């Protein structure tokens, strides 16, 4: 189970009321000790991106700040740099009983929906009664330049593996109001300077509530579609969309969907397939392995190894899979200076599916292509030289890492005084045969980088999809001319 399934687990397990309180230095140090112990015992590769000496210094600096009373929000913010240093997009840091994106402020939130690109932001909608027009560029908020605000918030966000920022930008697009309230300010009124074609203007915007934001999102969300679907653009081109690698009770069976879809693609003689993996945050690891068999031309290995931190029982109170804790002595073994998990389909040699697709493949990715999605995309990318039809990646760099990520089953502990839940992915998934990729801390970098513009967002124009379809058509035309 990966990123998109975790929030419900936290809310079900630790649904406790928020009580406004100030924590004493003794309480802060107790929670700090639990936090550090949990990371040391549960995180499979804590020092993957940040060396231990650097981490030890960060812990020392943080501990020194906990020598005076703090509110829970102050403690939450003080501890966040330690989580950022992990550079693990799956780490969870959630105030019990609260939406993870609105951990404290619920009544004094920024009232505009924004779209972020680089160091700029534009208005795409109003949560409240403000009169800032859609398409206006935000220059500053409460006297702070928007570029400075963006950089401040990016520095405290965790939704990214390694040095990726794409997932963070996607989070800003969805939850800027919550991040701003948590890490910057939550006034009654926001002073905004914005720019339109008529020049710059100023507005004083009343704050909105979390409930108001969620009502706006619900009202304006796109019409629901099946999470897995196959459509055709012409007699030679198909689009396979996979929004997530998990299903609820009303969704079609994933295995049956793939079986039927790829049989149909083969029967129709499709030569160009667009695989849309944008905004797919992941799900079940086995689904990624299964999908990979439909694009393989020879046997392959999916995972090289799956690392775990230790085999013994944790020394701190924790919720995790009872089945795993009971049978870990069978599934975990010593390897080198650590331990590995041995019972996983992706560790075995995989065979190509009988109806595997061998034509031209165009894979659409972006910052929320994460977890299982990044693993699967990395497998395609690493093996594309062996495919006769070729693979082209289009869009924006994935939020998930290329070579490895930390996810799978989670160890969840609640800090005793602050009542903040820390969730740690216990498995380190290492992709097989990816040593040729030169970036150890990056995701899948597209062959064609395409960034949607504010006009695209407002007009609901899918620039990335249209680019892929035009590219497929141009390559088809070039092939026809050479025959």
PDB file of N, CA and C in Angstrom, residues 265-340:
ATOM      1  N   UNK A 265      -6.208  -4.036 -27.963  1.00  0.00           N
ATOM      2  CA  UNK A 265      -5.171  -3.251 -28.636  1.00  0.00           C
ATOM      3  C   UNK A 265      -4.459  -4.084 -29.684  1.00  0.00           C
ATOM      4  N   UNK A 266      -4.198  -5.336 -29.343  1.00  0.00           N
ATOM      5  CA  UNK A 266      -3.506  -6.239 -30.272  1.00  0.00           C
ATOM      6  C   UNK A 266      -4.397  -6.574 -31.460  1.00  0.00           C
ATOM      7  N   UNK A 267      -5.666  -6.857 -31.196  1.00  0.00           N
ATOM      8  CA  UNK A 267      -6.592  -7.207 -32.267  1.00  0.00           C
ATOM      9  C   UNK A 267      -6.800  -6.046 -33.233  1.00  0.00           C
ATOM     10  N   UNK A 268      -6.806  -4.816 -32.720  1.00  0.00           N
ATOM     11  CA  UNK A 268      -7.023  -3.643 -33.563  1.00  0.00           C
ATOM     12  C   UNK A 268      -5.748  -3.196 -34.285  1.00  0.00           C
ATOM     13  N   UNK A 269      -4.610  -3.782 -33.934  1.00  0.00           N
ATOM     14  CA  UNK A 269      -3.357  -3.420 -34.587  1.00  0.00           C
ATOM     15  C   UNK A 269      -2.907  -2.004 -34.261  1.00  0.00           C
ATOM     16  N   UNK A 270      -3.127  -1.564 -33.029  1.00  0.00           N
ATOM     17  CA  UNK A 270      -2.743  -0.210 -32.622  1.00  0.00           C
ATOM     18  C   UNK A 270      -1.226  -0.047 -32.705  1.00  0.00           C
ATOM     19  N   UNK A 271      -0.795   1.026 -33.352  1.00  0.00           N
ATOM     20  CA  UNK A 271       0.637   1.289 -33.526  1.00  0.00           C
ATOM     21  C   UNK A 271       1.177   2.344 -32.574  1.00  0.00           C
ATOM     22  N   UNK A 272       0.289   3.211 -32.056  1.00  0.00           N
ATOM     23  CA  UNK A 272       0.687   4.277 -31.130  1.00  0.00           C
ATOM     24  C   UNK A 272      -0.190   4.201 -29.884  1.00  0.00           C
ATOM     25  N   UNK A 273       0.451   4.075 -28.731  1.00  0.00           N
ATOM     26  CA  UNK A 273      -0.284   4.012 -27.472  1.00  0.00           C
ATOM     27  C   UNK A 273       0.207   5.109 -26.545  1.00  0.00           C
ATOM     28  N   UNK A 274      -0.713   5.953 -26.094  1.00  0.00           N
ATOM     29  CA  UNK A 274      -0.408   6.987 -25.106  1.00  0.00           C
ATOM     30  C   UNK A 274      -0.821   6.448 -23.739  1.00  0.00           C
ATOM     31  N   UNK A 275       0.127   6.353 -22.831  1.00  0.00           N
ATOM     32  CA  UNK A 275      -0.129   5.858 -21.473  1.00  0.00           C
ATOM     33  C   UNK A 275      -0.097   7.050 -20.522  1.00  0.00           C
ATOM     34  N   UNK A 276      -1.261   7.414 -20.000  1.00  0.00           N
ATOM     35  CA  UNK A 276      -1.387   8.602 -19.157  1.00  0.00           C
ATOM     36  C   UNK A 276      -1.281   8.213 -17.684  1.00  0.00           C
ATOM     37  N   UNK A 277      -0.155   8.591 -17.049  1.00  0.00           N
ATOM     38  CA  UNK A 277       0.102   8.289 -15.644  1.00  0.00           C
ATOM     39  C   UNK A 277       0.142   9.556 -14.789  1.00  0.00           C
ATOM     40  N   UNK A 278      -0.349  10.650 -15.317  1.00  0.00           N
ATOM     41  CA  UNK A 278      -0.325  11.902 -14.565  1.00  0.00           C
ATOM     42  C   UNK A 278      -1.287  11.837 -13.376  1.00  0.00           C
ATOM     43  N   UNK A 279      -0.868  12.469 -12.286  1.00  0.00           N
ATOM     44  CA  UNK A 279      -1.675  12.542 -11.063  1.00  0.00           C
ATOM     45  C   UNK A 279      -1.952  11.168 -10.449  1.00  0.00           C
ATOM     46  N   UNK A 280      -1.203  10.169 -10.852  1.00  0.00           N
ATOM     47  CA  UNK A 280      -1.334   8.830 -10.271  1.00  0.00           C
ATOM     48  C   UNK A 280      -0.316   8.709  -9.144  1.00  0.00           C
ATOM     49  N   UNK A 281      -0.796   8.772  -7.898  1.00  0.00           N
ATOM     50  CA  UNK A 281       0.108   8.771  -6.745  1.00  0.00           C
ATOM     51  C   UNK A 281       0.537   7.383  -6.303  1.00  0.00           C
ATOM     52  N   UNK A 282       0.034   6.338  -6.957  1.00  0.00           N
ATOM     53  CA  UNK A 282       0.502   4.998  -6.632  1.00  0.00           C
ATOM     54  C   UNK A 282      -0.581   4.111  -6.074  1.00  0.00           C
ATOM     55  N   UNK A 283      -0.168   3.102  -5.300  1.00  0.00           N
ATOM     56  CA  UNK A 283      -1.100   2.134  -4.747  1.00  0.00           C
ATOM     57  C   UNK A 283      -0.423   0.812  -4.469  1.00  0.00           C
ATOM     58  N   UNK A 284      -0.868  -0.245  -5.156  1.00  0.00           N
ATOM     59  CA  UNK A 284      -0.371  -1.593  -4.910  1.00  0.00           C
ATOM     60  C   UNK A 284       0.847  -1.892  -5.783  1.00  0.00           C
ATOM     61  N   UNK A 285       1.943  -2.325  -5.144  1.00  0.00           N
ATOM     62  CA  UNK A 285       3.170  -2.614  -5.892  1.00  0.00           C
ATOM     63  C   UNK A 285       2.944  -3.674  -6.969  1.00  0.00           C
ATOM     64  N   UNK A 286       2.148  -4.696  -6.649  1.00  0.00           N
ATOM     65  CA  UNK A 286       1.939  -5.807  -7.584  1.00  0.00           C
ATOM     66  C   UNK A 286       1.261  -5.345  -8.871  1.00  0.00           C
ATOM     67  N   UNK A 287       0.481  -4.270  -8.791  1.00  0.00           N
ATOM     68  CA  UNK A 287      -0.169  -3.759 -10.000  1.00  0.00           C
ATOM     69  C   UNK A 287       0.854  -3.177 -10.972  1.00  0.00           C
ATOM     70  N   UNK A 288       1.868  -2.501 -10.427  1.00  0.00           N
ATOM     71  CA  UNK A 288       2.918  -1.977 -11.288  1.00  0.00           C
ATOM     72  C   UNK A 288       3.695  -3.096 -11.959  1.00  0.00           C
ATOM     73  N   UNK A 289       3.970  -4.150 -11.205  1.00  0.00           N
ATOM     74  CA  UNK A 289       4.675  -5.303 -11.766  1.00  0.00           C
ATOM     75  C   UNK A 289       3.847  -5.928 -12.880  1.00  0.00           C
ATOM     76  N   UNK A 290       2.552  -6.105 -12.623  1.00  0.00           N
ATOM     77  CA  UNK A 290       1.675  -6.705 -13.630  1.00  0.00           C
ATOM     78  C   UNK A 290       1.631  -5.863 -14.896  1.00  0.00           C
ATOM     79  N   UNK A 291       1.476  -4.558 -14.760  1.00  0.00           N
ATOM     80  CA  UNK A 291       1.409  -3.697 -15.940  1.00  0.00           C
ATOM     81  C   UNK A 291       2.703  -3.766 -16.742  1.00  0.00           C
ATOM     82  N   UNK A 292       3.826  -3.876 -16.056  1.00  0.00           N
ATOM     83  CA  UNK A 292       5.117  -3.941 -16.753  1.00  0.00           C
ATOM     84  C   UNK A 292       5.209  -5.154 -17.671  1.00  0.00           C
ATOM     85  N   UNK A 293       4.540  -6.251 -17.326  1.00  0.00           N
ATOM     86  CA  UNK A 293       4.602  -7.446 -18.175  1.00  0.00           C
ATOM     87  C   UNK A 293       3.908  -7.215 -19.518  1.00  0.00           C
ATOM     88  N   UNK A 294       3.033  -6.215 -19.591  1.00  0.00           N
ATOM     89  CA  UNK A 294       2.323  -5.927 -20.841  1.00  0.00           C
ATOM     90  C   UNK A 294       3.123  -5.034 -21.793  1.00  0.00           C
ATOM     91  N   UNK A 295       4.323  -4.640 -21.370  1.00  0.00           N
ATOM     92  CA  UNK A 295       5.180  -3.838 -22.249  1.00  0.00           C
ATOM     93  C   UNK A 295       6.554  -4.486 -22.465  1.00  0.00           C
ATOM     94  N   UNK A 296       6.783  -5.627 -21.849  1.00  0.00           N
ATOM     95  CA  UNK A 296       8.100  -6.273 -21.921  1.00  0.00           C
ATOM     96  C   UNK A 296       8.223  -7.123 -23.182  1.00  0.00           C
ATOM     97  N   UNK A 297       9.448  -7.221 -23.673  1.00  0.00           N
ATOM     98  CA  UNK A 297       9.732  -8.072 -24.825  1.00  0.00           C
ATOM     99  C   UNK A 297      10.632  -9.239 -24.457  1.00  0.00           C
ATOM    100  N   UNK A 298      11.131  -9.232 -23.229  1.00  0.00           N
ATOM    101  CA  UNK A 298      11.930 -10.346 -22.745  1.00  0.00           C
ATOM    102  C   UNK A 298      11.794 -10.403 -21.221  1.00  0.00           C
ATOM    103  N   UNK A 299      12.148 -11.532 -20.599  1.00  0.00           N
ATOM    104  CA  UNK A 299      12.051 -11.626 -19.136  1.00  0.00           C
ATOM    105  C   UNK A 299      12.843 -10.508 -18.462  1.00  0.00           C
ATOM    106  N   UNK A 300      12.348 -10.051 -17.328  1.00  0.00           N
ATOM    107  CA  UNK A 300      12.988  -8.927 -16.651  1.00  0.00           C
ATOM    108  C   UNK A 300      12.822  -9.050 -15.149  1.00  0.00           C
ATOM    109  N   UNK A 301      13.667  -8.330 -14.445  1.00  0.00           N
ATOM    110  CA  UNK A 301      13.545  -8.178 -13.002  1.00  0.00           C
ATOM    111  C   UNK A 301      12.980  -6.798 -12.719  1.00  0.00           C
ATOM    112  N   UNK A 302      12.048  -6.720 -11.801  1.00  0.00           N
ATOM    113  CA  UNK A 302      11.397  -5.453 -11.454  1.00  0.00           C
ATOM    114  C   UNK A 302      12.142  -4.787 -10.298  1.00  0.00           C
ATOM    115  N   UNK A 303      12.192  -5.457  -9.140  1.00  0.00           N
ATOM    116  CA  UNK A 303      12.956  -4.963  -7.995  1.00  0.00           C
ATOM    117  C   UNK A 303      14.282  -5.703  -7.882  1.00  0.00           C
ATOM    118  N   UNK A 304      15.300  -4.985  -7.479  1.00  0.00           N
ATOM    119  CA  UNK A 304      16.583  -5.600  -7.166  1.00  0.00           C
ATOM    120  C   UNK A 304      16.586  -6.117  -5.733  1.00  0.00           C
ATOM    121  N   UNK A 305      16.096  -5.295  -4.805  1.00  0.00           N
ATOM    122  CA  UNK A 305      15.987  -5.685  -3.408  1.00  0.00           C
ATOM    123  C   UNK A 305      14.979  -4.778  -2.715  1.00  0.00           C
ATOM    124  N   UNK A 306      14.470  -5.269  -1.578  1.00  0.00           N
ATOM    125  CA  UNK A 306      13.552  -4.490  -0.754  1.00  0.00           C
ATOM    126  C   UNK A 306      14.124  -4.474   0.658  1.00  0.00           C
ATOM    127  N   UNK A 307      14.635  -3.337   1.080  1.00  0.00           N
ATOM    128  CA  UNK A 307      15.361  -3.255   2.344  1.00  0.00           C
ATOM    129  C   UNK A 307      14.437  -2.889   3.513  1.00  0.00           C
ATOM    130  N   UNK A 308      14.747  -3.427   4.684  1.00  0.00           N
ATOM    131  CA  UNK A 308      14.061  -3.064   5.919  1.00  0.00           C
ATOM    132  C   UNK A 308      15.123  -2.724   6.963  1.00  0.00           C
ATOM    133  N   UNK A 309      14.725  -1.978   7.980  1.00  0.00           N
ATOM    134  CA  UNK A 309      15.703  -1.487   8.960  1.00  0.00           C
ATOM    135  C   UNK A 309      16.159  -2.557   9.934  1.00  0.00           C
ATOM    136  N   UNK A 310      15.205  -3.352  10.431  1.00  0.00           N
ATOM    137  CA  UNK A 310      15.572  -4.358  11.415  1.00  0.00           C
ATOM    138  C   UNK A 310      14.529  -5.469  11.428  1.00  0.00           C
ATOM    139  N   UNK A 311      14.863  -6.547  12.101  1.00  0.00           N
ATOM    140  CA  UNK A 311      13.984  -7.701  12.181  1.00  0.00           C
ATOM    141  C   UNK A 311      13.304  -7.798  13.540  1.00  0.00           C
ATOM    142  N   UNK A 312      13.927  -7.224  14.546  1.00  0.00           N
ATOM    143  CA  UNK A 312      13.399  -7.341  15.902  1.00  0.00           C
ATOM    144  C   UNK A 312      12.206  -6.425  16.119  1.00  0.00           C
ATOM    145  N   UNK A 313      11.534  -6.623  17.248  1.00  0.00           N
ATOM    146  CA  UNK A 313      10.370  -5.830  17.602  1.00  0.00           C
ATOM    147  C   UNK A 313      10.778  -4.401  17.907  1.00  0.00           C
ATOM    148  N   UNK A 314       9.915  -3.429  17.538  1.00  0.00           N
ATOM    149  CA  UNK A 314      10.215  -2.034  17.819  1.00  0.00           C
ATOM    150  C   UNK A 314      10.126  -1.769  19.321  1.00  0.00           C
ATOM    151  N   UNK A 315      10.932  -0.816  19.779  1.00  0.00           N
ATOM    152  CA  UNK A 315      10.962  -0.495  21.207  1.00  0.00           C
ATOM    153  C   UNK A 315       9.936   0.568  21.590  1.00  0.00           C
ATOM    154  N   UNK A 316       9.212   1.102  20.606  1.00  0.00           N
ATOM    155  CA  UNK A 316       8.261   2.184  20.867  1.00  0.00           C
ATOM    156  C   UNK A 316       6.852   1.716  20.495  1.00  0.00           C
ATOM    157  N   UNK A 317       5.815   2.318  21.059  1.00  0.00           N
ATOM    158  CA  UNK A 317       4.441   1.959  20.697  1.00  0.00           C
ATOM    159  C   UNK A 317       4.188   2.247  19.219  1.00  0.00           C
ATOM    160  N   UNK A 318       3.600   1.297  18.520  1.00  0.00           N
ATOM    161  CA  UNK A 318       3.475   1.432  17.076  1.00  0.00           C
ATOM    162  C   UNK A 318       2.245   0.680  16.572  1.00  0.00           C
ATOM    163  N   UNK A 319       1.638   1.218  15.515  1.00  0.00           N
ATOM    164  CA  UNK A 319       0.643   0.460  14.777  1.00  0.00           C
ATOM    165  C   UNK A 319       1.253   0.100  13.438  1.00  0.00           C
ATOM    166  N   UNK A 320       1.148  -1.184  13.071  1.00  0.00           N
ATOM    167  CA  UNK A 320       1.567  -1.621  11.752  1.00  0.00           C
ATOM    168  C   UNK A 320       0.854  -2.932  11.460  1.00  0.00           C
ATOM    169  N   UNK A 321       1.168  -3.551  10.360  1.00  0.00           N
ATOM    170  CA  UNK A 321       0.522  -4.791   9.985  1.00  0.00           C
ATOM    171  C   UNK A 321       0.820  -5.901  10.998  1.00  0.00           C
ATOM    172  N   UNK A 322      -0.233  -6.453  11.599  1.00  0.00           N
ATOM    173  CA  UNK A 322      -0.038  -7.544  12.555  1.00  0.00           C
ATOM    174  C   UNK A 322       0.502  -8.785  11.861  1.00  0.00           C
ATOM    175  N   UNK A 323       0.065  -8.990  10.625  1.00  0.00           N
ATOM    176  CA  UNK A 323       0.534 -10.155   9.880  1.00  0.00           C
ATOM    177  C   UNK A 323       2.034 -10.058   9.619  1.00  0.00           C
ATOM    178  N   UNK A 324       2.488  -8.855   9.235  1.00  0.00           N
ATOM    179  CA  UNK A 324       3.920  -8.669   9.000  1.00  0.00           C
ATOM    180  C   UNK A 324       4.711  -8.879  10.287  1.00  0.00           C
ATOM    181  N   UNK A 325       4.264  -8.311  11.385  1.00  0.00           N
ATOM    182  CA  UNK A 325       4.995  -8.435  12.643  1.00  0.00           C
ATOM    183  C   UNK A 325       5.047  -9.885  13.118  1.00  0.00           C
ATOM    184  N   UNK A 326       4.018 -10.653  12.790  1.00  0.00           N
ATOM    185  CA  UNK A 326       3.968 -12.050  13.217  1.00  0.00           C
ATOM    186  C   UNK A 326       4.893 -12.931  12.398  1.00  0.00           C
ATOM    187  N   UNK A 327       4.972 -12.659  11.094  1.00  0.00           N
ATOM    188  CA  UNK A 327       5.721 -13.545  10.210  1.00  0.00           C
ATOM    189  C   UNK A 327       6.996 -12.927   9.639  1.00  0.00           C
ATOM    190  N   UNK A 328       7.424 -11.785  10.188  1.00  0.00           N
ATOM    191  CA  UNK A 328       8.629 -11.158   9.642  1.00  0.00           C
ATOM    192  C   UNK A 328       9.855 -12.046   9.773  1.00  0.00           C
ATOM    193  N   UNK A 329       9.865 -12.940  10.766  1.00  0.00           N
ATOM    194  CA  UNK A 329      11.015 -13.838  10.942  1.00  0.00           C
ATOM    195  C   UNK A 329      11.172 -14.780   9.745  1.00  0.00           C
ATOM    196  N   UNK A 330      10.067 -14.985   8.981  1.00  0.00           N
ATOM    197  CA  UNK A 330      10.139 -15.813   7.779  1.00  0.00           C
ATOM    198  C   UNK A 330      10.505 -15.003   6.536  1.00  0.00           C
ATOM    199  N   UNK A 331      10.117 -13.718   6.514  1.00  0.00           N
ATOM    200  CA  UNK A 331      10.232 -12.906   5.298  1.00  0.00           C
ATOM    201  C   UNK A 331      11.412 -11.945   5.308  1.00  0.00           C
ATOM    202  N   UNK A 332      12.062 -11.759   6.456  1.00  0.00           N
ATOM    203  CA  UNK A 332      13.175 -10.820   6.558  1.00  0.00           C
ATOM    204  C   UNK A 332      14.457 -11.598   6.857  1.00  0.00           C
ATOM    205  N   UNK A 333      15.491 -11.284   6.096  1.00  0.00           N
ATOM    206  CA  UNK A 333      16.771 -11.962   6.341  1.00  0.00           C
ATOM    207  C   UNK A 333      17.911 -10.957   6.323  1.00  0.00           C
ATOM    208  N   UNK A 334      19.006 -11.319   6.933  1.00  0.00           N
ATOM    209  CA  UNK A 334      20.193 -10.471   6.984  1.00  0.00           C
ATOM    210  C   UNK A 334      20.864 -10.430   5.617  1.00  0.00           C
ATOM    211  N   UNK A 335      21.284  -9.243   5.203  1.00  0.00           N
ATOM    212  CA  UNK A 335      22.035  -9.094   3.962  1.00  0.00           C
ATOM    213  C   UNK A 335      23.014  -7.940   4.122  1.00  0.00           C
ATOM    214  N   UNK A 336      24.291  -8.212   4.065  1.00  0.00           N
ATOM    215  CA  UNK A 336      25.289  -7.171   4.236  1.00  0.00           C
ATOM    216  C   UNK A 336      25.181  -6.537   5.602  1.00  0.00           C
ATOM    217  N   UNK A 337      25.076  -5.198   5.628  1.00  0.00           N
ATOM    218  CA  UNK A 337      24.979  -4.477   6.895  1.00  0.00           C
ATOM    219  C   UNK A 337      23.533  -4.172   7.278  1.00  0.00           C
ATOM    220  N   UNK A 338      22.576  -4.833   6.608  1.00  0.00           N
ATOM    221  CA  UNK A 338      21.181  -4.581   6.923  1.00  0.00           C
ATOM    222  C   UNK A 338      20.323  -5.797   6.693  1.00  0.00           C
ATOM    223  N   UNK A 339      19.037  -5.555   6.451  1.00  0.00           N
ATOM    224  CA  UNK A 339      18.075  -6.630   6.264  1.00  0.00           C
ATOM    225  C   UNK A 339      17.263  -6.384   4.998  1.00  0.00           C
ATOM    226  N   UNK A 340      16.772  -7.481   4.397  1.00  0.00           N
ATOM    227  CA  UNK A 340      15.944  -7.378   3.204  1.00  0.00           C
ATOM    228  C   UNK A 340      14.680  -8.199   3.377  1.00  0.00           C
TER     229      UNK A 340
END
